[in-house]
Coordinates of C-alpha atoms in Angstrom, one line a residue:
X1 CA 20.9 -72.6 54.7
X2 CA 19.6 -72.8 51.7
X3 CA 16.3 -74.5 50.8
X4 CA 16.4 -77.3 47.5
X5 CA 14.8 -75.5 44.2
X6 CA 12.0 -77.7 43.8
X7 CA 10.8 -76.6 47.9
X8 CA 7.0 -76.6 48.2
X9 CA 6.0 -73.0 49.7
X10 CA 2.1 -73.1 49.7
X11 CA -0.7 -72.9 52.1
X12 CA -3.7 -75.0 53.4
X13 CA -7.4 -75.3 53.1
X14 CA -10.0 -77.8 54.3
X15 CA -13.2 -78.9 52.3
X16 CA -15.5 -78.5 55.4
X17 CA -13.9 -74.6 56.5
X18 CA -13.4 -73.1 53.8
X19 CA -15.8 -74.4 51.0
X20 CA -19.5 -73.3 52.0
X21 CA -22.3 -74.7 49.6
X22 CA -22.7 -77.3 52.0
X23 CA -26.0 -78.6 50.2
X24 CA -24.8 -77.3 46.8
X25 CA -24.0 -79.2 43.5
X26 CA -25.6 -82.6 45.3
X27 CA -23.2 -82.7 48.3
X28 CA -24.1 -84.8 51.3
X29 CA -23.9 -83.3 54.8
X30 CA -21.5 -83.9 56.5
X31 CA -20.9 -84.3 60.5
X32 CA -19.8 -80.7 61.0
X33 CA -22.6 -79.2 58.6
X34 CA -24.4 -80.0 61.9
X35 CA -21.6 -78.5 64.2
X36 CA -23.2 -75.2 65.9
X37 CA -20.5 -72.4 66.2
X38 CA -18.3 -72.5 69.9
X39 CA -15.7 -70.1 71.1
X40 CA -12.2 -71.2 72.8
X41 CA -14.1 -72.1 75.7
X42 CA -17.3 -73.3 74.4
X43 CA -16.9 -76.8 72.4
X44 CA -19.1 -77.3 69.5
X45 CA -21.7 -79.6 69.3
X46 CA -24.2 -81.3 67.5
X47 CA -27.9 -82.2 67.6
X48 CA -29.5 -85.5 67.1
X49 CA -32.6 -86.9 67.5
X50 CA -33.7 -90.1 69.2
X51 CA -36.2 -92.2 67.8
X52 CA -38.4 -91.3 70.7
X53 CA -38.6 -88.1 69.5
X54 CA -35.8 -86.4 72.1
X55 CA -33.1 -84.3 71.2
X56 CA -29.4 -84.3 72.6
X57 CA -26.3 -82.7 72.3
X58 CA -23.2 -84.4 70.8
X59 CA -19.4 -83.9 70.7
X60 CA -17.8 -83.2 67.9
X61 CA -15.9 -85.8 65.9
X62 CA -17.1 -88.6 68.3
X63 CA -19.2 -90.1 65.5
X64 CA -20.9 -91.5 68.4
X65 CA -24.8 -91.4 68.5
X66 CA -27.7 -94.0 69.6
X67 CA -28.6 -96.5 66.2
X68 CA -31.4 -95.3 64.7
X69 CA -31.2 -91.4 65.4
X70 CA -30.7 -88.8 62.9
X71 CA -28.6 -85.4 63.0
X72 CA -31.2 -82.3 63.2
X73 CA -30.5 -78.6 62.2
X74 CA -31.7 -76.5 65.3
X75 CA -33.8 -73.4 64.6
X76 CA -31.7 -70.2 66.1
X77 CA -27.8 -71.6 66.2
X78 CA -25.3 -70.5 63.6
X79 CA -23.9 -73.0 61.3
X80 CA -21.1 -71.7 59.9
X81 CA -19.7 -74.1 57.9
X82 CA -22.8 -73.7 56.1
X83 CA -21.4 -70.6 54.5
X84 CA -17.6 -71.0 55.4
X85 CA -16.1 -68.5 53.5
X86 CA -17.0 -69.2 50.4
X87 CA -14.4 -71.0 48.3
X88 CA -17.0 -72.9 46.6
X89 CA -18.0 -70.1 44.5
X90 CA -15.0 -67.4 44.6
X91 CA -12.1 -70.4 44.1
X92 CA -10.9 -68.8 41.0
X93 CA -10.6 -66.1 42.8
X94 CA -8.9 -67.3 45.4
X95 CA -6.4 -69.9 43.2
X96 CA -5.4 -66.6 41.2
X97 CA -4.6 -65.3 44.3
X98 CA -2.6 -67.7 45.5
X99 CA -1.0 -67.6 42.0
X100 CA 0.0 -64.1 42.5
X101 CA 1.9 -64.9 45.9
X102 CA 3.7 -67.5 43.5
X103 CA 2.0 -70.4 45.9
X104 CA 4.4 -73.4 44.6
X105 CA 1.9 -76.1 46.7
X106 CA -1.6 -75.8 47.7
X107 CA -3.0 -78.5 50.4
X108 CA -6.7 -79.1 49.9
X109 CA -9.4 -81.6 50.5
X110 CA -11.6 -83.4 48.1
X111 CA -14.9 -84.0 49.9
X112 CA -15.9 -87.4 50.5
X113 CA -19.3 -86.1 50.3
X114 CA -19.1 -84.1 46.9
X115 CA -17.9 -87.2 44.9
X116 CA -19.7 -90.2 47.0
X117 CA -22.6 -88.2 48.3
X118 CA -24.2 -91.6 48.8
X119 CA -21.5 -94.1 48.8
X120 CA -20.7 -96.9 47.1
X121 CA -24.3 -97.9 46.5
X122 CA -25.3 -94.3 45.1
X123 CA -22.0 -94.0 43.0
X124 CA -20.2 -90.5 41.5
X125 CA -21.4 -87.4 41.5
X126 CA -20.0 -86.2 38.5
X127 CA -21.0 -82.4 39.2
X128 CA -18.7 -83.2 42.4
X129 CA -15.8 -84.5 39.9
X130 CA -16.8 -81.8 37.6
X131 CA -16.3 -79.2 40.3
X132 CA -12.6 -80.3 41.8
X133 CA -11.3 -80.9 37.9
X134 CA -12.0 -77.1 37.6
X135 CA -10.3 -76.3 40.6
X136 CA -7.6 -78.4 39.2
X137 CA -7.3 -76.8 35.9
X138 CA -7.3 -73.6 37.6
X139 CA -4.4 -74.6 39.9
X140 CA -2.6 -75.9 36.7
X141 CA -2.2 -72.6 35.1
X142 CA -0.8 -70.6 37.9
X143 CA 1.7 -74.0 38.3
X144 CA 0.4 -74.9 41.8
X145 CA 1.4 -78.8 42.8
X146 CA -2.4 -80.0 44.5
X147 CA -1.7 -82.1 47.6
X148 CA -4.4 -83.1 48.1
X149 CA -6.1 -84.7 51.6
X150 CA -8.7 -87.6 50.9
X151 CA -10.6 -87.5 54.7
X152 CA -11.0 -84.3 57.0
X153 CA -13.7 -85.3 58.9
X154 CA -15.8 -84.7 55.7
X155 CA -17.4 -87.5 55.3
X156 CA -21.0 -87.8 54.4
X157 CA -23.4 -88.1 57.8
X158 CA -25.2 -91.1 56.9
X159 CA -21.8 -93.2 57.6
X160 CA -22.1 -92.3 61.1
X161 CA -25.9 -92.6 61.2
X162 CA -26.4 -95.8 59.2
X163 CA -23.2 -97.4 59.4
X164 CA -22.2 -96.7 63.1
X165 CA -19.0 -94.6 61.4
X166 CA -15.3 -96.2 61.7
X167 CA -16.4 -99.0 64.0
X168 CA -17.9 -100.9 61.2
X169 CA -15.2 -102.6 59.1
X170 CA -17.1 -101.7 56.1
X171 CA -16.3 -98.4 56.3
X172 CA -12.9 -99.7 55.1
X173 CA -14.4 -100.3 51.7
X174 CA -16.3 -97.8 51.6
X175 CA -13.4 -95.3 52.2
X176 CA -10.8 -97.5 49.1
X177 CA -13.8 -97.0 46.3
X178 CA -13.6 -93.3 47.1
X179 CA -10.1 -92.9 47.0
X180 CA -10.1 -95.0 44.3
X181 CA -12.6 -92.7 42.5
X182 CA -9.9 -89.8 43.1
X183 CA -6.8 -91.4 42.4
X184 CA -8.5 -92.3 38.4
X185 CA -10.4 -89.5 38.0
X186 CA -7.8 -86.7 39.3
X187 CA -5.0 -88.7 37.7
X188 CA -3.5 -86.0 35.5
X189 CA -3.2 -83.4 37.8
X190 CA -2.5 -84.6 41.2
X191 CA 0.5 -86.7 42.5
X192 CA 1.2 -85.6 46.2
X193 CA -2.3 -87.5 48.8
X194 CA -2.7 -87.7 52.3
X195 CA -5.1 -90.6 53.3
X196 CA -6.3 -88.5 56.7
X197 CA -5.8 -85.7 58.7
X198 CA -4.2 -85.6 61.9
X199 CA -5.6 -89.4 62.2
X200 CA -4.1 -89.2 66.1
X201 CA -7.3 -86.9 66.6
X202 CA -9.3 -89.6 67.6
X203 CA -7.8 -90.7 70.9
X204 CA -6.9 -87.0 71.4
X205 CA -10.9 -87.2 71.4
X206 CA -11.5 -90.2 73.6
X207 CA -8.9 -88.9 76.3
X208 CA -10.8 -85.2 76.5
X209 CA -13.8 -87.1 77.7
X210 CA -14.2 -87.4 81.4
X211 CA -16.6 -90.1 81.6
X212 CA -15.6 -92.2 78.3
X213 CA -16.8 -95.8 79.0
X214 CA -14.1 -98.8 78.4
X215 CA -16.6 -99.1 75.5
X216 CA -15.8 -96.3 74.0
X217 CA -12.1 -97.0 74.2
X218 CA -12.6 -100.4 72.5
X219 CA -14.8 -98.6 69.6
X220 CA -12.0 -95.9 69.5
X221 CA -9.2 -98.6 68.5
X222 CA -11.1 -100.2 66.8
X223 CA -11.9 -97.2 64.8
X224 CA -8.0 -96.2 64.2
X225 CA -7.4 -99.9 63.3
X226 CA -10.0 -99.8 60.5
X227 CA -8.4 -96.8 59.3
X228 CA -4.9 -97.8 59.3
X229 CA -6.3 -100.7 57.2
X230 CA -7.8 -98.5 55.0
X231 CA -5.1 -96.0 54.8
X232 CA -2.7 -99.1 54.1
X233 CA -5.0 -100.3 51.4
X234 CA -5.1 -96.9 49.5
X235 CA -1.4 -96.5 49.5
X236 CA -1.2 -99.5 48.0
X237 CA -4.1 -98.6 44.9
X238 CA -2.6 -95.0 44.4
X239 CA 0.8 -96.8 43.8
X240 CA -0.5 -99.1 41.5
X241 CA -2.9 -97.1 39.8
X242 CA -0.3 -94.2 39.0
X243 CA 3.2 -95.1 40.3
X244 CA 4.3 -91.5 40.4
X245 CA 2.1 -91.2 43.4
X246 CA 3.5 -89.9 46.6
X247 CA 1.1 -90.7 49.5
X248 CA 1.4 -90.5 53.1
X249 CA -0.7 -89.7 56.0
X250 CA -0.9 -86.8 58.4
X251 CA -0.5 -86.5 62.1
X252 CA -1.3 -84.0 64.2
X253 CA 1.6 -82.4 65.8
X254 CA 1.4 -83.0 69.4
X255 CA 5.2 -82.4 70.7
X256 CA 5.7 -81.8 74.2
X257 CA 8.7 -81.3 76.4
X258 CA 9.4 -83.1 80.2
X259 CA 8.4 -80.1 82.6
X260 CA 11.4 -80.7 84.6
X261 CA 14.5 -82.9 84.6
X262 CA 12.8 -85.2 87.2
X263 CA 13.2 -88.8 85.7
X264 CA 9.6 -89.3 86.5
X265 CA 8.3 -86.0 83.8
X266 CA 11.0 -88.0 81.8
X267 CA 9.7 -91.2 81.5
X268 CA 6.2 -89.9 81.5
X269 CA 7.1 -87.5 78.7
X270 CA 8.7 -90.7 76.7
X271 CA 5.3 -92.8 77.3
X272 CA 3.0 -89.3 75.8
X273 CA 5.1 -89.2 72.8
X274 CA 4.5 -93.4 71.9
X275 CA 0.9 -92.9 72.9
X276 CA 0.3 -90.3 70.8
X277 CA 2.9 -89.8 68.0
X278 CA 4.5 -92.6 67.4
X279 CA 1.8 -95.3 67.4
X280 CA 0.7 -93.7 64.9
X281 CA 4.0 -92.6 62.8
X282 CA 5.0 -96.4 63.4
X283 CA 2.1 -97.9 61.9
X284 CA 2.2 -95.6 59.3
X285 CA 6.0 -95.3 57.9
X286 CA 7.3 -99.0 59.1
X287 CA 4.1 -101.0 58.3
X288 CA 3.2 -102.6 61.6
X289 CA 2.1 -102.1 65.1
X290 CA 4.9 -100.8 67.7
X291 CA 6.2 -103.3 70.4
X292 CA 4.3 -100.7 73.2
X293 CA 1.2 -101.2 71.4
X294 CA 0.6 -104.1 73.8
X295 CA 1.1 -101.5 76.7
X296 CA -1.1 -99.0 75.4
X297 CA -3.9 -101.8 74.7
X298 CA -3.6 -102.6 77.9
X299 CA -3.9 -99.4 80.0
X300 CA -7.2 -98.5 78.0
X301 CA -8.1 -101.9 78.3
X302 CA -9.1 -102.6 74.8
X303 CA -9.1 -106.3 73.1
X304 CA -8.0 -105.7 69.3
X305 CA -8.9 -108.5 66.7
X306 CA -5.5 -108.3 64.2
X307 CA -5.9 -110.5 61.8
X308 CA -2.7 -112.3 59.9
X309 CA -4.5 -110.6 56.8
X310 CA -4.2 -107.5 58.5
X311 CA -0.9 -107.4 59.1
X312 CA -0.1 -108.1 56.2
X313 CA -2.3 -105.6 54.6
X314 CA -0.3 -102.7 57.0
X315 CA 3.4 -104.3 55.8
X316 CA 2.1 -103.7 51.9
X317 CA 0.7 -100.3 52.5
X318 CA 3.8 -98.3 53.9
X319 CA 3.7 -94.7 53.4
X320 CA 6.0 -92.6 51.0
X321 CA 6.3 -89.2 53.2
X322 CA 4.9 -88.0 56.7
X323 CA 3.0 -84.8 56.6
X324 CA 2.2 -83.5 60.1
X325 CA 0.6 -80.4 61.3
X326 CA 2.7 -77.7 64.0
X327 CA 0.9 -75.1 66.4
X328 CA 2.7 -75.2 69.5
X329 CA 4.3 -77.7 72.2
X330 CA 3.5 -78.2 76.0
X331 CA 5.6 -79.8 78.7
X332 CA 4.2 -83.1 80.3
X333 CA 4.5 -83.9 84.3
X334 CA 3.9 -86.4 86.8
X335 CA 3.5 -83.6 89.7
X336 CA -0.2 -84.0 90.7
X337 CA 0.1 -80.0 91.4
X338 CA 1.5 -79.0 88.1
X339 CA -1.1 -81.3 85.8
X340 CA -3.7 -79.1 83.9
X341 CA -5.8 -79.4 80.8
X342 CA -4.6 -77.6 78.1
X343 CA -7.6 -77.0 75.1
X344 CA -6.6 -79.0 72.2
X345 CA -4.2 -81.6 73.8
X346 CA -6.8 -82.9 76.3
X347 CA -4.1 -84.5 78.2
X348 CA -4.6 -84.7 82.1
X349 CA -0.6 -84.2 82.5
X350 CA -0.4 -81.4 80.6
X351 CA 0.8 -77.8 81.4
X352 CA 2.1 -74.7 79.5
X353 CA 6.2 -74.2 79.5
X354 CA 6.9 -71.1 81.7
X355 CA 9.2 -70.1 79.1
X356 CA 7.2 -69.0 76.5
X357 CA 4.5 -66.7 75.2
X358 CA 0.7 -67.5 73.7
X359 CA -1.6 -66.4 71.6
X360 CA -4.7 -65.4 71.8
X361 CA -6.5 -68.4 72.0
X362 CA -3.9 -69.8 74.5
X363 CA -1.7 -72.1 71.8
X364 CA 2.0 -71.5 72.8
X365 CA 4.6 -70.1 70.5
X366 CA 7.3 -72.3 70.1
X367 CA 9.4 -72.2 66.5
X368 CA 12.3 -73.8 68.1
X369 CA 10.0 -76.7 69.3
X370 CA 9.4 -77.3 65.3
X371 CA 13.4 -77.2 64.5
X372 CA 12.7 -80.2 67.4
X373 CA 9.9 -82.3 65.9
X374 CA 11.8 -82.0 62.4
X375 CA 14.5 -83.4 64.1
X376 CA 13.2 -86.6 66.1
X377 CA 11.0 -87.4 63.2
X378 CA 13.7 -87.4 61.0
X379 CA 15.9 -89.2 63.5
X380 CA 13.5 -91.6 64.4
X381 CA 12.6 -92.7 61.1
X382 CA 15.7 -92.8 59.2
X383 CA 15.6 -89.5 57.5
X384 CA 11.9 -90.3 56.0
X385 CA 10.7 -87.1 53.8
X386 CA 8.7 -85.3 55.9
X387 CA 6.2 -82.3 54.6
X388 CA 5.2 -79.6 57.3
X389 CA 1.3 -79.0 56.0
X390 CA -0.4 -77.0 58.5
X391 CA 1.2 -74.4 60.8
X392 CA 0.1 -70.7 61.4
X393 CA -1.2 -68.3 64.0
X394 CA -4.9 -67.7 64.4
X395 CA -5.7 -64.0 65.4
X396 CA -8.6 -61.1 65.7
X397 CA -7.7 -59.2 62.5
X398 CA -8.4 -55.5 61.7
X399 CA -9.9 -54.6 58.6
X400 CA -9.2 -51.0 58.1
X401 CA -11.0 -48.0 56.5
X402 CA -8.7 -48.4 53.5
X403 CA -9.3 -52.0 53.3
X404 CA -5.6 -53.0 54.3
X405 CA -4.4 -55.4 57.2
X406 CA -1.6 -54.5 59.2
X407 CA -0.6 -58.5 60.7
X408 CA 2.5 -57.9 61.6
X409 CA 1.9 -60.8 64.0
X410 CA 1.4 -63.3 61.5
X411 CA 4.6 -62.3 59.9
X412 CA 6.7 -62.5 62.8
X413 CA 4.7 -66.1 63.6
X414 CA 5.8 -67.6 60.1
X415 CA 9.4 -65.5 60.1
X416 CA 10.5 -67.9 63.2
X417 CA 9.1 -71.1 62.3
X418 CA 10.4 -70.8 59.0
X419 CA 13.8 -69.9 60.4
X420 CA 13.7 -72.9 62.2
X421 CA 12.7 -75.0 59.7
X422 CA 15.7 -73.8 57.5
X423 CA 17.8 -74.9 60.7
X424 CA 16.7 -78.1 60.4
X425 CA 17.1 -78.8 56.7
X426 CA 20.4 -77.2 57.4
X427 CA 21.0 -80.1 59.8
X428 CA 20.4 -82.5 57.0
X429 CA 16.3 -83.0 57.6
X430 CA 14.3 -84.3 54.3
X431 CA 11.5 -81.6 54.6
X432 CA 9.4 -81.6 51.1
X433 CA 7.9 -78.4 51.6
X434 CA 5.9 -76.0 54.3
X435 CA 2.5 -75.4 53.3
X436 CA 1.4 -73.2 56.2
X437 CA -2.3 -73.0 58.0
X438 CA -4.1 -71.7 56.1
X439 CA -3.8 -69.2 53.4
X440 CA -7.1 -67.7 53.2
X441 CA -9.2 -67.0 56.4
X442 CA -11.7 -69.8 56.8
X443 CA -13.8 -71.5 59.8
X444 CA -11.7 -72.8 62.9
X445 CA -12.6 -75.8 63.3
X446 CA -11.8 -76.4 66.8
X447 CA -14.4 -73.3 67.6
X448 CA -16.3 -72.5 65.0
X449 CA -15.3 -68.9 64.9
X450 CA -14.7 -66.8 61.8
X451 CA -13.0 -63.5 63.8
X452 CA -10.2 -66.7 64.9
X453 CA -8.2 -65.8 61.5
X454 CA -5.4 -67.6 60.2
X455 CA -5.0 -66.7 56.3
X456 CA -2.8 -64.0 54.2
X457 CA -5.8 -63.2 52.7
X458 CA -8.9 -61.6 54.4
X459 CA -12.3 -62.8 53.8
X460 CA -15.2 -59.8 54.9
X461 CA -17.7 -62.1 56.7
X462 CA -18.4 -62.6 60.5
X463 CA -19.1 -65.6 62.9
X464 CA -23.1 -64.9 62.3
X465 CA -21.9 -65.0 58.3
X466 CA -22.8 -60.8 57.7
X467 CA -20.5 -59.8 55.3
X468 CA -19.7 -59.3 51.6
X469 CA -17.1 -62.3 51.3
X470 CA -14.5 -60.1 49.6
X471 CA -11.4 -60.9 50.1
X472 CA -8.6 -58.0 50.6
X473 CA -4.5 -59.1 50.8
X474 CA -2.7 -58.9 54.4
X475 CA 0.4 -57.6 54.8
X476 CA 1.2 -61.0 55.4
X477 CA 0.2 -61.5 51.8
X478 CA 3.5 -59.3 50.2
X479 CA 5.6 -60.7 53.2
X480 CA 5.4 -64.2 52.1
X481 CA 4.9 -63.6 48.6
X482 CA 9.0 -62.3 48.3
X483 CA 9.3 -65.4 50.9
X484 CA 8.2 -67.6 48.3
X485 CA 10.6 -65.3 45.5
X486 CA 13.5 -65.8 47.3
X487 CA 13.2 -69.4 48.1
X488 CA 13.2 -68.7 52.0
X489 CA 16.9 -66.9 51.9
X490 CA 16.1 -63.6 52.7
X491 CA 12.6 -63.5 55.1

């Protein structure tokens, strides 16, 4: 089982976690500079204000608030992507770092709202450009491949405010002349993009909310249609503007299991994984809507104006790999007394497998269940490259007197899924590479929290943001460093 020489080992970071300097170097705010901080049973929200004057609480990610009210900063709540963890100013740091652990692949996002602060009418920020060609640079000398991830719900606020966010098609354009931007000015040192992250997160959205109008289902298709035509329509500039590109888009790994062999968990297992994997991979990989589309249109009871033009746009923008993120699997049943909600699914059928144990925050722990996904991806789509780019283990670390971190957690996490990943190259899987969630500690951005800790490498700050932002190595950090050494053969 061994792993091809040119395997990407690496790590994740997101623009919005991990960055900080939220109103530095002429960036725009972004939706989740206005997030307050949550807790695993506390969602996060935001605060708007009416043009009457009243303010009100919002979802995250719903990109959903009255026209003509604004996003407010409330006096007293923590904002902690405000500060993050400070890559924006300690990133050569933090890329030498990474360079020591011999980090073959990092995956990062370019914010939307560094380069574009203002959109197509307001035009580059070149201290944006200036910042991510440094970050590049430094990348390029410890020989780390940049993949890097156009939209993580990072786009600037005024899109959602002024615009109405994805519902308007002219989002669409705006989206292409940033990527455009990236795809020129980045051109010599990146050649691995992902159009969005975990693009299924939308309707994961939509489905959480127990009182979500047909409305907004119609504006929540319509949203993913707009960005599968956008998606489409970059693929298709990054090819011709570079045609080494590789380009793909991500989806959030939501894998399940039928609870029991009862052909009713069956089926209903089958009609979860087209409703929220497969639409999605379809669309994506093969270029066009799936023949359940028509179902799922239905059942939501959303009317979806495809143009001819769109189709055709979808059939010329075909991706070149599938990047997908893995955290755990549930099981999926039609027995009224075994259906739950499960944070982070939001799926009214959902329940936790009996079989195995969870972490702290309640995500199961599953490697086998990725050997799976590699598997019925790979099988499904004709042995399409795939690229594992977020997967990890978010825990309450211990910073000791000596400044070490004993997580031997984390290692056993990684040791598994790894394992099982080598299992299913073994089996003849096209896996590109594993870069694993997320190398250095950073915001969760499900909660919000800081103490939630997913990285190698330790970050000293605290979910109110007291701390002195040095960063210490993890056990975890030597662990995967020989990892990475030994190609994956002896872990």
């Amino acid at each position: 089982m061994t792993l091809p020489k040119n395997f990407l080992w690496g790590g994740d970071i997101s623009v919005t976690q991990i960055e900080g300097g939220w109103s530095e170097g002429n960036k725009a705010p972004v939706e989740t500079d206005y997030l307050i901080s949550g807790d695993k049973n506390t969602p996060r929200y935001a605060y708007y204000q009416t043009q009457d004057g009243e303010i009100v609480k919002s979802l995250q990610f719903s990109g959903k608030i009255p026209k003509g009210a604004k996003y407010v900063l409330k006096e007293g709540k923590i904002y902690p992507n405000h500060f993050a963890t400070d890559f924006y100013h300690h990133y050569k740091e933090d890329i030498a770092l990474l360079g020591e652990m011999g980090f073959k692949a990092l995956n990062l996002t370019v914010s939307w709202a560094r380069v574009m602060p203002n959109g197509i009418n307001g035009g580059i920020n070149k201290e944006g450009v200036e910042f991510y060609l440094s970050v590049f640079k430094e990348m390029q000398k410890f020989h780390i491949e940049p993949i890097v991830t156009l939209y993580k719900y990072d786009m600037p606020a005024f899109y959602i405010t002024d615009f109405g966010g994805w519902s308007n098609r002219q989002m669409i354009d705006e989206f292409v002349a940033f990527a455009k931007v990236c795809f020129k000015k980045f051109k010599k040192y990146v050649h691995y993009w992902v159009t969005f992250n975990e693009i299924n997160i939308l309707k994961m959205t939509i489905d959480g909310e127990k009182d979500a109008t047909v409305k907004d289902k119609q504006r929540t298709f319509e949203e993913l249609h707009n960005q599968f035509i956008a998606l489409a329509k970059a693929i298709r500039l990054a090819h011709e503007i570079n045609p080494k590109n590789k380009i793909g888009c991500m989806i959030c790994g939501l894998f399940t299991y039928p609870r029991t062999c009862n052909p009713e968990d069956i089926l209903a297992n089958q009609k979860y994984e087209e409703d929220n994997l497969f639409y999605y991979a379809d669309v994506i990989i093969r270029g066009h809507y799936p023949s359940y589309a028509k179902r799922v249109w239905k059942e939501y009871r959303v009317d979806l104006q495809i143009t001819e033009e769109d189709k055709k746009i979808l059939a010329s923008g075909k991706a070149d790999f599938l990047p997908f993120s893995y955290y755990f699997t549930n099981c999926i049943s039609e027995d009224a007394s075994q259906k739950s909600t499960l944070t982070g699914i939001t799926s009214n059928t959902s329940n936790k497998n009996p079989y195995l144990e969870e972490t702290q925050w309640g995500w199961q722990i599953d490697p086998k269940g990725l050997k799976y996904a590699l598997e019925m991806f790979s099988d499904r789509y004709d042995n399409f490259p795939l690229l594992i780019i977020e997967n990890g283990i978010g825990a309450i670390d211990k910073l000791e007197d000596d400044h070490t971190i004993h997580d031997q957690y984390r290692i056993d996490y990684h040791r598994e899924h790894i394992k099982a990943l080598k299992e299913a190259v073994d089996d003849g899987v096209n896996l590109l590479g594993y870069t694993m969630w997320s190398c250095i500690d950073l915001v969760s951005a499900g909660t919000g929290e800081l103490r939630k800790r997913y990285g190698f490498i330790y970050v000293d700050i605290d979910d109110q943001g007291q701390g002195t932002f040095n960063r210490y190595k993890k056990d975890s950090f030597y662990w995967y460093k020989d990892v990475i050494a030994n190609n994956g053969d002896n872990i």
